[in-house]
CSV table of C-alpha atoms in Angstrom, one decimal:
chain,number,residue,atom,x,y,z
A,1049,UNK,CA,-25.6,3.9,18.8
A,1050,UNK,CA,-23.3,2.1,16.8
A,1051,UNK,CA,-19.1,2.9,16.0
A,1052,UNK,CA,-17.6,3.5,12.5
A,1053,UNK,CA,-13.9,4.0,12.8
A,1054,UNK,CA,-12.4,4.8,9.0
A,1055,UNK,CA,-9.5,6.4,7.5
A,1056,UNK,CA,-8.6,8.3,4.7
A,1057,UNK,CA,-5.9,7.2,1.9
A,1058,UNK,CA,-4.2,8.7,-1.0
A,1059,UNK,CA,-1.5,10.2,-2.6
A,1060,UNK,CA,-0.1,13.3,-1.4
A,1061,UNK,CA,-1.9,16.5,-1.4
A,1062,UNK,CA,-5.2,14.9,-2.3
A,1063,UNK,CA,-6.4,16.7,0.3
A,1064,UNK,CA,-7.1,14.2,2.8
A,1065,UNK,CA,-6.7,16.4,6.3
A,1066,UNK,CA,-8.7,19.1,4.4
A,1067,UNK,CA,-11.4,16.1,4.0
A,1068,UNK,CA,-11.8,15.4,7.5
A,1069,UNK,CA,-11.4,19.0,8.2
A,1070,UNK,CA,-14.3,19.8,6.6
A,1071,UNK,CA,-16.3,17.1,7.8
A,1072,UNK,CA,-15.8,18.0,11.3
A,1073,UNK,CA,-16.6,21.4,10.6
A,1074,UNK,CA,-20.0,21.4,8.3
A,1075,UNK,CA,-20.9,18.9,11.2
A,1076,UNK,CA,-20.7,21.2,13.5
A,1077,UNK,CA,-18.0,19.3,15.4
A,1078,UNK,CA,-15.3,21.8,16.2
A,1079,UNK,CA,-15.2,23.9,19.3
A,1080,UNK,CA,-15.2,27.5,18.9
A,1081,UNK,CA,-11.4,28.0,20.4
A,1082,UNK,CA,-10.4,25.3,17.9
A,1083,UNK,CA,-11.5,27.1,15.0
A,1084,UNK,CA,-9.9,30.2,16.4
A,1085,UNK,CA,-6.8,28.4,16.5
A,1086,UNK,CA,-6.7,27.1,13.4
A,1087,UNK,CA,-7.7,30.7,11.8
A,1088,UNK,CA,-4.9,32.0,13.6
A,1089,UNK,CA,-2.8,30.0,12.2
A,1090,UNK,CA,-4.1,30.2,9.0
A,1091,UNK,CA,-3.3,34.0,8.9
A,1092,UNK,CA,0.1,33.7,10.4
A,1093,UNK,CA,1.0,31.2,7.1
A,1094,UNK,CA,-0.6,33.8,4.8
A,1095,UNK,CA,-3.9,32.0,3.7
A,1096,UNK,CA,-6.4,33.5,1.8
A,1097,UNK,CA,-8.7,31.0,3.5
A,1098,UNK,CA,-9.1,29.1,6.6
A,1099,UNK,CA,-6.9,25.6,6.3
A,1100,UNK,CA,-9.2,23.5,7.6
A,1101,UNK,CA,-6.4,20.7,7.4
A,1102,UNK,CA,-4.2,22.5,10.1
A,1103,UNK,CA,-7.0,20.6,12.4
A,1104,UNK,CA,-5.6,17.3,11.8
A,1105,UNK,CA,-2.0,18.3,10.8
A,1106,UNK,CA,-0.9,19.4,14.1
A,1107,UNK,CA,2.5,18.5,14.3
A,1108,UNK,CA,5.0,21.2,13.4
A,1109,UNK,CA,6.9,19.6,10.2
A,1110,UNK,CA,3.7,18.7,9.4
A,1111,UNK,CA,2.7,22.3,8.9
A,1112,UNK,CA,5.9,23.5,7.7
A,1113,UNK,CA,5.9,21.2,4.6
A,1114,UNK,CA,2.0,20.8,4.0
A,1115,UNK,CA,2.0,17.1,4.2
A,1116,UNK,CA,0.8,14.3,6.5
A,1117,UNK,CA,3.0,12.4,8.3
A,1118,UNK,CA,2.1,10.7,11.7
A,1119,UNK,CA,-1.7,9.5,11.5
A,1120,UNK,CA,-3.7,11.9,13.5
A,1121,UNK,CA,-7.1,10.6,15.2
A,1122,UNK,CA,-10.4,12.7,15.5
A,1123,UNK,CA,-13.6,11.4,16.9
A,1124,UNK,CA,-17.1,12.9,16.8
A,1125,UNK,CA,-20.9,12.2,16.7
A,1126,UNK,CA,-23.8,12.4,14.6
A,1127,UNK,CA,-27.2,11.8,15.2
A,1128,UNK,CA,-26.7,8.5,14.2
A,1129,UNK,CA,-23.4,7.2,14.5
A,1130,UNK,CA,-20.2,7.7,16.3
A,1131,UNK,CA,-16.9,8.0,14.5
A,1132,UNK,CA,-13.3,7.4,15.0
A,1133,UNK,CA,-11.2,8.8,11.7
A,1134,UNK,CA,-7.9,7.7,11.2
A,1135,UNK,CA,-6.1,10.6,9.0
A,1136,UNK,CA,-3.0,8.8,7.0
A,1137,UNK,CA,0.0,10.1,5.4
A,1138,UNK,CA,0.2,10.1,1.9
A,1139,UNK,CA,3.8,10.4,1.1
A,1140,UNK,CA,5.5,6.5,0.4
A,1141,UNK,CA,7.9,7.4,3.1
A,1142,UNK,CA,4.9,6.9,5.6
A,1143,UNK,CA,3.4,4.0,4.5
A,1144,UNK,CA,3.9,2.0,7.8
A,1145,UNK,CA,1.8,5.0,9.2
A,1146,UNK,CA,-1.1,4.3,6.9
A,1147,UNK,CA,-1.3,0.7,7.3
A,1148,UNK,CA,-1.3,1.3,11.0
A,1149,UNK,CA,-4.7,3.9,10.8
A,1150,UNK,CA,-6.3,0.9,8.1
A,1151,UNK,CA,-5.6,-1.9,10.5
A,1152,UNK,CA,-8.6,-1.3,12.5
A,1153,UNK,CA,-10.5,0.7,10.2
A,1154,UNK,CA,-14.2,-0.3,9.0
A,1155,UNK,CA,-14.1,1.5,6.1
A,1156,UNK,CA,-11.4,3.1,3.5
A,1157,UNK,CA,-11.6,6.7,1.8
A,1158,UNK,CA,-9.1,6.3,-1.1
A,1159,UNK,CA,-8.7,10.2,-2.4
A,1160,UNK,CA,-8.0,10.8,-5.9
A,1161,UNK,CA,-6.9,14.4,-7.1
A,1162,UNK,CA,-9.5,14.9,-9.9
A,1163,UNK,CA,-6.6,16.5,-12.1
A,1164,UNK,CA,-4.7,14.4,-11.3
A,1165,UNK,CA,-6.2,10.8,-11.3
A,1166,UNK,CA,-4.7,7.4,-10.0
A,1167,UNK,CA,-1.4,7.7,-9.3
A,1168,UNK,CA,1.0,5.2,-7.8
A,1169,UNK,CA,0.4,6.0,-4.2
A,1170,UNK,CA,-3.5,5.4,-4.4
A,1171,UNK,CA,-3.2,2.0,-6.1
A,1172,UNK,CA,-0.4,1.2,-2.8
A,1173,UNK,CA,-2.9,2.4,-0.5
A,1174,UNK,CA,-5.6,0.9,-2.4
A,1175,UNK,CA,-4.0,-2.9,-2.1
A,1176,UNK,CA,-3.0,-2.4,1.0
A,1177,UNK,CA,-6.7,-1.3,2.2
A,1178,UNK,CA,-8.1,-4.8,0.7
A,1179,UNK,CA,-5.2,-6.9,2.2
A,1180,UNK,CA,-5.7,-5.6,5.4
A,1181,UNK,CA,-9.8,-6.9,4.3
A,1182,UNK,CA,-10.8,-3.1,5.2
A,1183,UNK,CA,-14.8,-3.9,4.3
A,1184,UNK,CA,-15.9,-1.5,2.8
A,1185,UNK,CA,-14.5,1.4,-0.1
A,1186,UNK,CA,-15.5,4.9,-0.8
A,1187,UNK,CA,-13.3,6.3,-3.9
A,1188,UNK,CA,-13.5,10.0,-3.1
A,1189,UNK,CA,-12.4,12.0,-6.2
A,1190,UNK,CA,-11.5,15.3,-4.9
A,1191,UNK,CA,-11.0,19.0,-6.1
A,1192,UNK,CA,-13.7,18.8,-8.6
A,1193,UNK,CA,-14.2,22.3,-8.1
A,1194,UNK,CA,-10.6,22.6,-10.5
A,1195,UNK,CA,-12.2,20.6,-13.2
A,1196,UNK,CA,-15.6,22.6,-13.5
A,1197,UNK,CA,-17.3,19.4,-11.6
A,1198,UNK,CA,-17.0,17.6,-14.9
A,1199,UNK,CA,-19.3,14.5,-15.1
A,1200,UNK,CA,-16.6,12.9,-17.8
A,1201,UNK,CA,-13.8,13.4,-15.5
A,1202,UNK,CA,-15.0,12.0,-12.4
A,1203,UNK,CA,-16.8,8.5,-14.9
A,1204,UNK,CA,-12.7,8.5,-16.7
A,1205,UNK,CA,-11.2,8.4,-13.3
A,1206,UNK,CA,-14.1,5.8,-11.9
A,1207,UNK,CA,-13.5,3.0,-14.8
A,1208,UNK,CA,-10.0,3.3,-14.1
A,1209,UNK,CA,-10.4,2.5,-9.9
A,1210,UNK,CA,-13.2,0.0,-11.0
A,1211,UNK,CA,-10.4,-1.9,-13.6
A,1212,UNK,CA,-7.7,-1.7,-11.0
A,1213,UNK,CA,-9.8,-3.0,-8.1
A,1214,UNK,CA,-11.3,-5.9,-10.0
A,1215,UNK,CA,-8.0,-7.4,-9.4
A,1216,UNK,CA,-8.6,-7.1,-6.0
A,1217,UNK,CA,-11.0,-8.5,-3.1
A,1218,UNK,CA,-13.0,-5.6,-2.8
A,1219,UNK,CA,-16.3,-6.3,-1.6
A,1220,UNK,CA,-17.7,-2.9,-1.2
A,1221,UNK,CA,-17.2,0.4,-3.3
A,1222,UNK,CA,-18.6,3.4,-3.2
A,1223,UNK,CA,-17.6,6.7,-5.5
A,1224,UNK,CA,-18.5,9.9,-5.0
A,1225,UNK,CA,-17.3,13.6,-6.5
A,1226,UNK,CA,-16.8,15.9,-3.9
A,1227,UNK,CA,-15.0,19.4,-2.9
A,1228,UNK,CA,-13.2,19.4,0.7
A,1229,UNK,CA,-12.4,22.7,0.0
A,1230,UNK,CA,-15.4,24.1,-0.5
A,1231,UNK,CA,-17.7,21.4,0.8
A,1232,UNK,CA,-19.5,19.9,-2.0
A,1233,UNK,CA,-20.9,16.7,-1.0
A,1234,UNK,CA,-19.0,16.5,1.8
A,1235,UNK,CA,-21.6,16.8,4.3
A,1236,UNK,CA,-24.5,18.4,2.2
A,1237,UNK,CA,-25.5,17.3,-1.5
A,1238,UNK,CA,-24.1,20.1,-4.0
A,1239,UNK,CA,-26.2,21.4,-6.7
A,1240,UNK,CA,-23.2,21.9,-8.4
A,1241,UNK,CA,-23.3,18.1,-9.4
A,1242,UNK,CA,-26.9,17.4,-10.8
A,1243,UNK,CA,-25.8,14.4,-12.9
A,1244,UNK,CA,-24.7,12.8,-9.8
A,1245,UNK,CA,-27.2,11.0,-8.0
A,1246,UNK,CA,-25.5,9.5,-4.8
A,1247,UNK,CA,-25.5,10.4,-1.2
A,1248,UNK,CA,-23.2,12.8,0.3
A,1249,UNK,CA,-20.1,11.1,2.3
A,1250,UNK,CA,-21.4,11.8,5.7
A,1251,UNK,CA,-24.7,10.4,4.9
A,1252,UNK,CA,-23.1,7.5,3.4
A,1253,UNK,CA,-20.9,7.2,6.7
A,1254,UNK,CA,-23.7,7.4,8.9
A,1255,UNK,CA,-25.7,4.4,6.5
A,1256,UNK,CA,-22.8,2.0,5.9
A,1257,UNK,CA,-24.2,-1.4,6.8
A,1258,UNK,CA,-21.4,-3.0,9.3
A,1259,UNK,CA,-22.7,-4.7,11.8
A,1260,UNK,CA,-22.4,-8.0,9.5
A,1261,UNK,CA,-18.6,-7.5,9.5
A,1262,UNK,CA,-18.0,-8.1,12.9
A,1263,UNK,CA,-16.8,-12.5,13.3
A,1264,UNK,CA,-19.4,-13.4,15.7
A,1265,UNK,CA,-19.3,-16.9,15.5
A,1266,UNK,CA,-15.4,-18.3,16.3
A,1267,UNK,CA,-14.7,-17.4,19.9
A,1268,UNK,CA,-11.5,-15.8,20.4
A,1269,UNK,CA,-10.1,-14.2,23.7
A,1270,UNK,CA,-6.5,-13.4,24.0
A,1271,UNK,CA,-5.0,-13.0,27.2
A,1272,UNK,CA,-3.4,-10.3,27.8
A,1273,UNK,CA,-2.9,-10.4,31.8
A,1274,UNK,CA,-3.6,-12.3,34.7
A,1275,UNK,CA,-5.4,-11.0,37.6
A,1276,UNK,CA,-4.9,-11.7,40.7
A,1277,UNK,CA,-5.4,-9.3,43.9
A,1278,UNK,CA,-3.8,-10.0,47.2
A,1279,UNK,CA,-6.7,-8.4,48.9
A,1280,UNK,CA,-8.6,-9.2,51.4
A,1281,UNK,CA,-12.0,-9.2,49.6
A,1282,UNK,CA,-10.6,-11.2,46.8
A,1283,UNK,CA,-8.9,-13.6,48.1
A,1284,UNK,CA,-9.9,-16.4,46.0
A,1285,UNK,CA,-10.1,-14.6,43.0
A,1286,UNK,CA,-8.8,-15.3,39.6
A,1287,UNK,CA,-9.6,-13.9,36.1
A,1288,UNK,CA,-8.1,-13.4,32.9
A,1289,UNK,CA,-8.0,-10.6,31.3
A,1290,UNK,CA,-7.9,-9.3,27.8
A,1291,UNK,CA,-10.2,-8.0,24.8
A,1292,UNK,CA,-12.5,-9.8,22.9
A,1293,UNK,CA,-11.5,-10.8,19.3
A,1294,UNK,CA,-14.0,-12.5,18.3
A,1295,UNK,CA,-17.3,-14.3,18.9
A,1296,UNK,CA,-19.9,-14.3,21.6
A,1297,UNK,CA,-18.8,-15.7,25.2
A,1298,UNK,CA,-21.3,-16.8,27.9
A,1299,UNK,CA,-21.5,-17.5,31.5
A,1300,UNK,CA,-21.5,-21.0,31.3
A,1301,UNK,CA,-19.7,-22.0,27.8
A,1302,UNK,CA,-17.3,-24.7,27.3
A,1303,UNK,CA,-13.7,-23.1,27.0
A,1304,UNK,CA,-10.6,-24.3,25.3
A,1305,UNK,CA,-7.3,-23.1,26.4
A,1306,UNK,CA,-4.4,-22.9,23.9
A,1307,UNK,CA,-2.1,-24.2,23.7
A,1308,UNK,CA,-2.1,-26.6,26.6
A,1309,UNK,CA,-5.7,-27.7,25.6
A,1310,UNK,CA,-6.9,-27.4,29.2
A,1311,UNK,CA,-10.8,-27.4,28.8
A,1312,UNK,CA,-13.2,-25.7,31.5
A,1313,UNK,CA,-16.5,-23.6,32.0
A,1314,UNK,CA,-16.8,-19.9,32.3
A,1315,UNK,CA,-17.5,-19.2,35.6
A,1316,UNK,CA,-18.4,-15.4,35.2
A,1317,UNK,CA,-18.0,-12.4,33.5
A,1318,UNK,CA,-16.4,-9.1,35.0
A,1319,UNK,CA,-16.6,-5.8,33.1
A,1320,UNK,CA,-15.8,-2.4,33.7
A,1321,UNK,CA,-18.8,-1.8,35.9
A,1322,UNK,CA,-19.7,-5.1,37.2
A,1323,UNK,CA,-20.7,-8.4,36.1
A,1324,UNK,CA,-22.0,-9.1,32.8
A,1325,UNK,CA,-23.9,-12.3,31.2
A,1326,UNK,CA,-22.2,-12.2,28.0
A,1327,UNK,CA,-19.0,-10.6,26.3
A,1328,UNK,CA,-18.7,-9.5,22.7
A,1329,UNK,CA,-16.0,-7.7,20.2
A,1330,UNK,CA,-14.3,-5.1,21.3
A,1331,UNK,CA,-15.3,-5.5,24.9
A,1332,UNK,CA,-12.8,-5.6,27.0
A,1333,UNK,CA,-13.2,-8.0,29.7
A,1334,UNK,CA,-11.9,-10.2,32.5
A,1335,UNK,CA,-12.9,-14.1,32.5
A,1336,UNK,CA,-13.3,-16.5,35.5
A,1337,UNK,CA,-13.3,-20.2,35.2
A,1338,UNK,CA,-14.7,-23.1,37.4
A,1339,UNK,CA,-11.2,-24.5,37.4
A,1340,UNK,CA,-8.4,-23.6,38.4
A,1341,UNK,CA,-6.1,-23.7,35.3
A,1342,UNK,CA,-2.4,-22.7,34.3
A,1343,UNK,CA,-3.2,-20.1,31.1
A,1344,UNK,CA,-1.2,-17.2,31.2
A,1345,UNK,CA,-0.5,-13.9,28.8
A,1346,UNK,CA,-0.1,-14.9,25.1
A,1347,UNK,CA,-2.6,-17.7,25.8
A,1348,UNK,CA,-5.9,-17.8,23.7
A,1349,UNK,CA,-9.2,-18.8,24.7
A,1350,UNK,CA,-11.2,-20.4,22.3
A,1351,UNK,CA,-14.4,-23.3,22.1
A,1352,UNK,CA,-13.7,-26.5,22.2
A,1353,UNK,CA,-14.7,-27.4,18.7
A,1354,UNK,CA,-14.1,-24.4,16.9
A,1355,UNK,CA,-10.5,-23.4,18.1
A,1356,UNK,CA,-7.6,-21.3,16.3
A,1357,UNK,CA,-4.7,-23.2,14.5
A,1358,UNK,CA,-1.5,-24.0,16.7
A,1359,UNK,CA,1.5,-23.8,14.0
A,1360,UNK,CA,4.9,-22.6,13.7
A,1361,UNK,CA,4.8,-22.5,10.0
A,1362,UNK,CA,3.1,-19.2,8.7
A,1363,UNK,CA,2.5,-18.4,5.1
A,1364,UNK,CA,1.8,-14.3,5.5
A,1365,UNK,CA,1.2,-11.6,3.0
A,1366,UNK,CA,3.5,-8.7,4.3
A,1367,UNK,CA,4.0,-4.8,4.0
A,1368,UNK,CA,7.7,-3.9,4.1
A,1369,UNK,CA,8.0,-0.9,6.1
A,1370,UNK,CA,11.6,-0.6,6.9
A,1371,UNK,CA,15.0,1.0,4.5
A,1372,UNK,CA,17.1,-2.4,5.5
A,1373,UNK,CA,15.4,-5.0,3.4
A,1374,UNK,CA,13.8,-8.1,4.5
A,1375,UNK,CA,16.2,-11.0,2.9
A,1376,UNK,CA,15.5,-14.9,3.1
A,1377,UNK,CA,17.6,-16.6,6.3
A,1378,UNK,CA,17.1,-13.0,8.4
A,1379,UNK,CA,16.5,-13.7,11.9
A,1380,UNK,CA,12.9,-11.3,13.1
A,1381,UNK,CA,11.2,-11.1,16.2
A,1382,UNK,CA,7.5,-11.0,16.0
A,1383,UNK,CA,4.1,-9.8,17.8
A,1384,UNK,CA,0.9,-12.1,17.9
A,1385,UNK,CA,-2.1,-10.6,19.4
A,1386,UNK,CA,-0.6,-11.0,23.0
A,1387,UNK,CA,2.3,-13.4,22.4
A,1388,UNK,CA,5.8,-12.5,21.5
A,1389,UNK,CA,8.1,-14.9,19.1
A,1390,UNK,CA,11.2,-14.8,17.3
A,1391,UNK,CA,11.3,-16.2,13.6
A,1392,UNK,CA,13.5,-16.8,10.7
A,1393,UNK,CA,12.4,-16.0,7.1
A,1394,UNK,CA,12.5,-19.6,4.8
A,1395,UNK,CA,11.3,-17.7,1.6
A,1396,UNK,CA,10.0,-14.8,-0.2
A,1397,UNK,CA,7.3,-16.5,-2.9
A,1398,UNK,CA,6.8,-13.2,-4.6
A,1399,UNK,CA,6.5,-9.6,-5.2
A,1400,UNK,CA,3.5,-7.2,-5.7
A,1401,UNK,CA,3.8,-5.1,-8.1
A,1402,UNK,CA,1.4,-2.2,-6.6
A,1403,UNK,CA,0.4,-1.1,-10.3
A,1404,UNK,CA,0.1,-4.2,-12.8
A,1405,UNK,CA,-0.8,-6.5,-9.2
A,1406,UNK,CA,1.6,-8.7,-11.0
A,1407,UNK,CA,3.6,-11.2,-8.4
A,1408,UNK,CA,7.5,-11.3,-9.1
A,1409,UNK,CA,8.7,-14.4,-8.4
A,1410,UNK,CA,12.2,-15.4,-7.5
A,1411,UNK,CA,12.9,-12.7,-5.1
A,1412,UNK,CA,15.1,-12.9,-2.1
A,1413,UNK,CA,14.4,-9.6,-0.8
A,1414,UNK,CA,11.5,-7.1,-0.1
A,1415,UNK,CA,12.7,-3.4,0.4
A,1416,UNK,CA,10.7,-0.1,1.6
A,1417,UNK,CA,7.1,-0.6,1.0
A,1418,UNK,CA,7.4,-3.4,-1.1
A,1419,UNK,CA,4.3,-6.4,-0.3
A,1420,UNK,CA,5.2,-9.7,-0.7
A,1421,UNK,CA,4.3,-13.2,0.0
A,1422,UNK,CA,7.0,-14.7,2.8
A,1423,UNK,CA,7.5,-18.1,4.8
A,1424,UNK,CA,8.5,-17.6,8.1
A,1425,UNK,CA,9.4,-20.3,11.0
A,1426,UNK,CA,8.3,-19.8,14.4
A,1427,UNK,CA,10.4,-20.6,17.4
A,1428,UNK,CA,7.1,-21.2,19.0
A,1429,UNK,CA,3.6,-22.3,18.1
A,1430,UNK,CA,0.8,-19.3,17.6
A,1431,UNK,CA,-2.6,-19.9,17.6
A,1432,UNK,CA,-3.6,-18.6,14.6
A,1433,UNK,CA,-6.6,-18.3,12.0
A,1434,UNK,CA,-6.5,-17.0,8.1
A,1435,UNK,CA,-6.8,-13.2,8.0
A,1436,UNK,CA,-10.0,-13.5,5.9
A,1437,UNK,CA,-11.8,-15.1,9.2
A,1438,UNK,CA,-10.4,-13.2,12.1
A,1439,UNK,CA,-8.4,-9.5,11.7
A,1440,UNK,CA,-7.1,-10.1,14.9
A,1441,UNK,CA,-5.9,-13.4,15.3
A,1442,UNK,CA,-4.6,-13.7,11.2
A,1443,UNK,CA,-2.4,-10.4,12.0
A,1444,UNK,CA,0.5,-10.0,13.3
A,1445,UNK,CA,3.4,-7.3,13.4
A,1446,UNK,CA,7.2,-7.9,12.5
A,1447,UNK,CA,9.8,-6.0,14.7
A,1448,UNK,CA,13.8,-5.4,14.5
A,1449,UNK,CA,15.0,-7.1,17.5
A,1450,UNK,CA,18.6,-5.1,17.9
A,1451,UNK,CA,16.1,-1.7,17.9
A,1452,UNK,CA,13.0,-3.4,19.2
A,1453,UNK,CA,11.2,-1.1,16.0
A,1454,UNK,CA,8.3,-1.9,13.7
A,1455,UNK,CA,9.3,-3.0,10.3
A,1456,UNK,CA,6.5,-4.8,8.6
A,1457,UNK,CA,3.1,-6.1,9.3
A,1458,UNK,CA,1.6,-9.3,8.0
A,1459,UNK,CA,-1.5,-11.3,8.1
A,1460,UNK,CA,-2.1,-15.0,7.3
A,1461,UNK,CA,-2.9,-16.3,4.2
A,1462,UNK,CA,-3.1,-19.7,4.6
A,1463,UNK,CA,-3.5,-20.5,8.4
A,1464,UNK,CA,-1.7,-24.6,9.3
């Protein structure tokens, strides 16, 4: 049984947590003493209904103001599929905490308030879904129920996602009218809807083609740690350890180490139960070689002739996600998969408008949420590939070195 790890999107009160709320309860995957709770607490806010978002809101400000703000993970199971859902704030002031639940996500919901249509917020969260290269898109347009399930609604509020995300790289989008609230195609097909023909979102959850996503071809390893026990029945060994990126490794492959371009042979394979014969994304895994080389953390492990990009120049597309501006000349400390850098930003190129998608050029600053196009210099080389080929080794987080905090994420545009 395969994995599908998605997350939800939107402006606020789309009714995002209500979304996954439902989900995870017409699927039968709540346990009794959580429903209690959350009926409880329903009462005790003077509900006329059970809040079925108070299962993924669970922070106290959270249910104080009815909003999202820290992303809040659920997992459950189907017949057919195992999920991880990433549940996202809406509100711009916690962007950072969206991009952070689409960074690994499979698949984007982008939630549209049928009475409400595109708003600012979904086109941000829309962009930032297809620069992070989420795969695949499901436009969920929400709270039909308050529009009388009107076919011409939901088709008005379609063209206008379809127009806006021709502009984008979106390879895969799916709409479908629904009711959290009340359920309607959420996890069952409403009869509510007869002029829609689609799937409900579950069963289009469960039936999302991704296997194909996954980079099987370009090997890339990270290490993240060196092991090596001072025991007595491992005297002699050595591994690396780390999580799979990308590609398929084999006992017995040719192996590149970067960046001292040391070359060797895999040895073995060690697992979380044993040996294994081959290791694949997201396995996580520790390598032995035939010879003894100097590779430590931050080092990647790649094939010989089809290795990642040592540079110290990087061309990234970044997300802005702190209120002191990012400003050409500013000194930044970075994260690449497992290797720490310092940097210095050479130039802003441009600006993304999140509405028009039209680049301002001739900036020399990107505030709050703001996406641009920036030139850094590295202190050191990273091994790197463009984002479009590798999610993991084209990404890389920004961070405030006087409070050691995230500010920004970026991934690689052009890789060299």
């Amino acid at each position: 049984m395969d994995m599908l790890r998605f997350a939800t999107a939107g402006s606020v009160d789309d009714g995002k947590s209500t979304l996954i709320g439902r989900l995870l309860f017409d699927s039968k995957s709540i346990f009794e003493d959580q429903l209690d709770a959350v009926e409880s607490a329903s009462q005790a806010r003077g509900n006329e209904y059970t809040d079925l978002a108070l299962l993924t809101d669970g922070l106290r400000a959270e249910r104080e103001q009815g909003i999202t703000i820290d992303v809040a993970y659920r997992y459950f199971a189907t017949p057919k599929r195992k999920f991880i859902i990433a549940d996202t704030p809406g509100h711009a002031q916690y962007t950072r905490n969206m991009v952070t639940g689409a960074s690994t996500a499979d698949l984007a919901i982008i939630l549209v308030d049928a009475r409400k249509g595109l708003t600012e917020q979904s086109r941000r969260h829309a962009t930032i879904a297809t620069l992070l290269r989420v795969p695949h898109l499901v436009l969920a347009v929400n709270k039909m129920d308050l529009v009388d399930y009107s076919e011409e609604v939901f088709n008005k509020i379609y063209q206008e996602f379809s127009d806006f995300a021709s502009k984008l790289d979106v390879t895969d989008l799916t709409a479908i009218p629904l009711s959290a609230l009340v359920g309607d195609n959420v996890v069952e097909r409403s009869d509510k809807m007869p002029w829609y023909q689609g799937t409900s979102l579950l069963h289009h959850l469960e039936h999302v083609h991704i296997a194909s996503d996954r980079n099987l071809q370009d090997v890339r390893f990270p290490v993240q740690y060196v092991i090596r026990p001072q025991h007595s029945k491992a005297r002699d060994y050595r591994g690396f350890a780390g999580t799979v990126a990308s590609g398929v490794i084999k006992v017995g492959d040719d192996i590149l180490a970067l960046p001292s371009g040391l070359t060797s042979k895999v040895k073995a394979i060690d697992g979380p139960n044993g040996e294994v014969d081959a290791a694949y994304p997201p396995m996580s895994v520790s390598i032995r070689l035939e010879d003894e080389l100097d590779i430590s953390r931050g080092d990647v492990l790649c094939r010989p002739q089809n290795h990642a990009k040592p540079t110290q120049d990087l061309d990234l597309t970044v997300c802005w996600m702190d209120d002191h501006p990012l400003s050409v000349g500013q000194k930044i400390g970075l994260l690449h998969t497992t290797r720490s850098a310092r940097a210095i930003v050479k130039e802003i190129s441009y600006e993304l408008d999140v509405n028009t998608l039209h680049r301002e050029q001739g900036v020399h600053q990107l505030g709050l949420n703001s996406i641009g196009r920036v030139k850094l210099r590295v202190t050191t080389p990273l091994m790197i590939d463009d984002y479009d080929d590798n999610r993991t080794t084209g990404a890389m987080i920004l961070i405030d070195e006087a409070t050691n905090g995230t500010v920004g994420a970026g991934v690689v545009r052009t890789a060299g």
